[in-house]
């Protein structure tokens, strides 16, 4: 068991020291210190929460639901167009993909099953 823990630790260190993780951490600092990115993110999250509550109403009509989706889509566009947020989210996705691939390899050698990779 000690050998497995040593190897898992080495894998964790390799992931931590990867170029993908370094880029993500650098962009995370930039994202967290960018007032505009924080404002847009906060507005989007608040809008998403408010609209989700609105969408749970029992008496909501299909037209109201469409309007909710439209408003959220417009706000998401604003989020996506912000360069700081966009770069940060791309870097975060790269790290998540790397960790997922490592988990998939481990799963394969433990269970013999290989999870299909998604392209999202």
PDB file of C-alpha atoms in Angstrom:
ATOM      1  CA  UNK A   1       0.000   0.000   0.000  1.00  0.00           C
ATOM      2  CA  UNK A   2       2.860   2.363   0.739  1.00  0.00           C
ATOM      3  CA  UNK A   3       4.070   2.084  -2.875  1.00  0.00           C
ATOM      4  CA  UNK A   4       0.609   3.030  -4.186  1.00  0.00           C
ATOM      5  CA  UNK A   5       0.496   6.099  -1.938  1.00  0.00           C
ATOM      6  CA  UNK A   6       3.986   7.091  -3.116  1.00  0.00           C
ATOM      7  CA  UNK A   7       2.949   6.808  -6.756  1.00  0.00           C
ATOM      8  CA  UNK A   8      -0.316   8.675  -6.164  1.00  0.00           C
ATOM      9  CA  UNK A   9       1.664  11.427  -4.472  1.00  0.00           C
ATOM     10  CA  UNK A  10       4.049  11.576  -7.426  1.00  0.00           C
ATOM     11  CA  UNK A  11       1.095  11.801  -9.812  1.00  0.00           C
ATOM     12  CA  UNK A  12      -0.432  14.601  -7.728  1.00  0.00           C
ATOM     13  CA  UNK A  13       2.863  16.465  -7.757  1.00  0.00           C
ATOM     14  CA  UNK A  14       3.196  16.005 -11.522  1.00  0.00           C
ATOM     15  CA  UNK A  15      -0.303  17.395 -12.037  1.00  0.00           C
ATOM     16  CA  UNK A  16       0.439  20.300  -9.713  1.00  0.00           C
ATOM     17  CA  UNK A  17       3.691  21.062 -11.554  1.00  0.00           C
ATOM     18  CA  UNK A  18       2.216  20.707 -15.057  1.00  0.00           C
ATOM     19  CA  UNK A  19       2.231  23.594 -17.514  1.00  0.00           C
ATOM     20  CA  UNK A  20      -1.567  23.443 -17.575  1.00  0.00           C
ATOM     21  CA  UNK A  21      -1.802  23.927 -13.804  1.00  0.00           C
ATOM     22  CA  UNK A  22       0.781  26.719 -13.797  1.00  0.00           C
ATOM     23  CA  UNK A  23      -1.128  28.576 -16.517  1.00  0.00           C
ATOM     24  CA  UNK A  24      -4.429  28.059 -14.703  1.00  0.00           C
ATOM     25  CA  UNK A  25      -3.047  29.388 -11.398  1.00  0.00           C
ATOM     26  CA  UNK A  26      -1.536  32.415 -13.130  1.00  0.00           C
ATOM     27  CA  UNK A  27      -4.833  33.214 -14.854  1.00  0.00           C
ATOM     28  CA  UNK A  28      -6.777  32.598 -11.645  1.00  0.00           C
ATOM     29  CA  UNK A  29      -4.828  35.386  -9.931  1.00  0.00           C
ATOM     30  CA  UNK A  30      -5.522  37.712 -12.858  1.00  0.00           C
ATOM     31  CA  UNK A  31      -9.221  36.754 -12.878  1.00  0.00           C
ATOM     32  CA  UNK A  32      -9.612  37.233  -9.121  1.00  0.00           C
ATOM     33  CA  UNK A  33      -7.977  40.662  -9.220  1.00  0.00           C
ATOM     34  CA  UNK A  34      -9.861  41.951 -12.271  1.00  0.00           C
ATOM     35  CA  UNK A  35     -12.766  44.113 -11.065  1.00  0.00           C
ATOM     36  CA  UNK A  36     -14.642  43.969 -14.372  1.00  0.00           C
ATOM     37  CA  UNK A  37     -14.410  40.175 -14.555  1.00  0.00           C
ATOM     38  CA  UNK A  38     -15.595  39.890 -10.956  1.00  0.00           C
ATOM     39  CA  UNK A  39     -18.496  42.274 -11.558  1.00  0.00           C
ATOM     40  CA  UNK A  40     -19.645  40.419 -14.687  1.00  0.00           C
ATOM     41  CA  UNK A  41     -19.326  37.032 -12.972  1.00  0.00           C
ATOM     42  CA  UNK A  42     -21.273  38.226  -9.931  1.00  0.00           C
ATOM     43  CA  UNK A  43     -24.031  39.690 -12.106  1.00  0.00           C
ATOM     44  CA  UNK A  44     -24.251  36.487 -14.145  1.00  0.00           C
ATOM     45  CA  UNK A  45     -24.452  34.268 -11.051  1.00  0.00           C
ATOM     46  CA  UNK A  46     -27.105  36.465  -9.454  1.00  0.00           C
ATOM     47  CA  UNK A  47     -29.119  36.537 -12.668  1.00  0.00           C
ATOM     48  CA  UNK A  48     -28.818  32.767 -13.076  1.00  0.00           C
ATOM     49  CA  UNK A  49     -30.025  32.224  -9.504  1.00  0.00           C
ATOM     50  CA  UNK A  50     -32.927  34.675  -9.857  1.00  0.00           C
ATOM     51  CA  UNK A  51     -33.975  33.224 -13.185  1.00  0.00           C
ATOM     52  CA  UNK A  52     -33.716  29.675 -11.848  1.00  0.00           C
ATOM     53  CA  UNK A  53     -36.053  30.628  -9.011  1.00  0.00           C
ATOM     54  CA  UNK A  54     -38.401  32.244 -11.505  1.00  0.00           C
ATOM     55  CA  UNK A  55     -38.311  29.146 -13.722  1.00  0.00           C
ATOM     56  CA  UNK A  56     -39.388  26.942 -10.796  1.00  0.00           C
ATOM     57  CA  UNK A  57     -42.704  28.766 -10.518  1.00  0.00           C
ATOM     58  CA  UNK A  58     -45.604  26.406 -11.066  1.00  0.00           C
ATOM     59  CA  UNK A  59     -47.524  28.931 -13.146  1.00  0.00           C
ATOM     60  CA  UNK A  60     -44.700  29.817 -15.542  1.00  0.00           C
ATOM     61  CA  UNK A  61     -45.696  29.933 -19.194  1.00  0.00           C
ATOM     62  CA  UNK A  62     -43.599  28.649 -22.102  1.00  0.00           C
ATOM     63  CA  UNK A  63     -43.159  32.253 -23.301  1.00  0.00           C
ATOM     64  CA  UNK A  64     -41.871  33.350 -19.891  1.00  0.00           C
ATOM     65  CA  UNK A  65     -39.489  30.401 -19.878  1.00  0.00           C
ATOM     66  CA  UNK A  66     -38.228  31.393 -23.318  1.00  0.00           C
ATOM     67  CA  UNK A  67     -37.644  34.942 -22.090  1.00  0.00           C
ATOM     68  CA  UNK A  68     -35.690  33.638 -19.103  1.00  0.00           C
ATOM     69  CA  UNK A  69     -33.464  31.575 -21.384  1.00  0.00           C
ATOM     70  CA  UNK A  70     -32.975  34.568 -23.674  1.00  0.00           C
ATOM     71  CA  UNK A  71     -31.924  36.872 -20.814  1.00  0.00           C
ATOM     72  CA  UNK A  72     -29.519  34.313 -19.424  1.00  0.00           C
ATOM     73  CA  UNK A  73     -28.075  33.667 -22.874  1.00  0.00           C
ATOM     74  CA  UNK A  74     -27.456  37.374 -23.388  1.00  0.00           C
ATOM     75  CA  UNK A  75     -25.682  37.637 -20.038  1.00  0.00           C
ATOM     76  CA  UNK A  76     -23.644  34.540 -20.811  1.00  0.00           C
ATOM     77  CA  UNK A  77     -22.541  36.160 -24.062  1.00  0.00           C
ATOM     78  CA  UNK A  78     -21.254  39.126 -22.066  1.00  0.00           C
ATOM     79  CA  UNK A  79     -19.375  36.759 -19.759  1.00  0.00           C
ATOM     80  CA  UNK A  80     -17.899  34.871 -22.725  1.00  0.00           C
ATOM     81  CA  UNK A  81     -16.725  38.048 -24.438  1.00  0.00           C
ATOM     82  CA  UNK A  82     -14.655  39.138 -21.441  1.00  0.00           C
ATOM     83  CA  UNK A  83     -11.087  38.145 -22.292  1.00  0.00           C
ATOM     84  CA  UNK A  84      -9.975  37.634 -18.679  1.00  0.00           C
ATOM     85  CA  UNK A  85     -12.913  35.345 -17.913  1.00  0.00           C
ATOM     86  CA  UNK A  86     -12.577  33.504 -21.211  1.00  0.00           C
ATOM     87  CA  UNK A  87      -8.868  32.749 -20.763  1.00  0.00           C
ATOM     88  CA  UNK A  88      -9.420  31.721 -17.139  1.00  0.00           C
ATOM     89  CA  UNK A  89     -12.256  29.342 -18.056  1.00  0.00           C
ATOM     90  CA  UNK A  90     -10.233  27.799 -20.891  1.00  0.00           C
ATOM     91  CA  UNK A  91      -7.286  27.195 -18.556  1.00  0.00           C
ATOM     92  CA  UNK A  92      -9.599  25.725 -15.915  1.00  0.00           C
ATOM     93  CA  UNK A  93     -11.064  23.373 -18.520  1.00  0.00           C
ATOM     94  CA  UNK A  94      -7.559  22.278 -19.575  1.00  0.00           C
ATOM     95  CA  UNK A  95      -6.692  21.347 -15.980  1.00  0.00           C
ATOM     96  CA  UNK A  96      -9.992  19.508 -15.556  1.00  0.00           C
ATOM     97  CA  UNK A  97      -9.337  17.609 -18.807  1.00  0.00           C
ATOM     98  CA  UNK A  98      -5.845  16.646 -17.660  1.00  0.00           C
ATOM     99  CA  UNK A  99      -7.120  15.358 -14.311  1.00  0.00           C
ATOM    100  CA  UNK A 100      -9.950  13.522 -16.053  1.00  0.00           C
ATOM    101  CA  UNK A 101      -7.497  11.805 -18.414  1.00  0.00           C
ATOM    102  CA  UNK A 102      -5.316  10.730 -15.472  1.00  0.00           C
ATOM    103  CA  UNK A 103      -8.396   9.385 -13.654  1.00  0.00           C
ATOM    104  CA  UNK A 104      -9.487   7.587 -16.805  1.00  0.00           C
ATOM    105  CA  UNK A 105      -6.122   5.837 -17.109  1.00  0.00           C
ATOM    106  CA  UNK A 106      -6.236   4.782 -13.460  1.00  0.00           C
ATOM    107  CA  UNK A 107      -9.821   3.532 -13.902  1.00  0.00           C
ATOM    108  CA  UNK A 108      -8.749   1.516 -16.949  1.00  0.00           C
ATOM    109  CA  UNK A 109      -5.971  -0.284 -15.089  1.00  0.00           C
ATOM    110  CA  UNK A 110      -8.175  -0.951 -12.069  1.00  0.00           C
ATOM    111  CA  UNK A 111     -11.425  -1.969 -13.819  1.00  0.00           C
ATOM    112  CA  UNK A 112     -10.448  -2.633 -17.422  1.00  0.00           C
ATOM    113  CA  UNK A 113     -13.009  -0.073 -18.525  1.00  0.00           C
ATOM    114  CA  UNK A 114     -12.099   3.048 -20.422  1.00  0.00           C
ATOM    115  CA  UNK A 115     -14.496   5.989 -20.084  1.00  0.00           C
ATOM    116  CA  UNK A 116     -15.165   7.728 -23.355  1.00  0.00           C
ATOM    117  CA  UNK A 117     -13.757  11.227 -23.470  1.00  0.00           C
ATOM    118  CA  UNK A 118     -16.162  14.055 -24.116  1.00  0.00           C
ATOM    119  CA  UNK A 119     -15.289  16.824 -26.502  1.00  0.00           C
ATOM    120  CA  UNK A 120     -16.867  19.643 -24.467  1.00  0.00           C
TER     121      UNK A 120
END
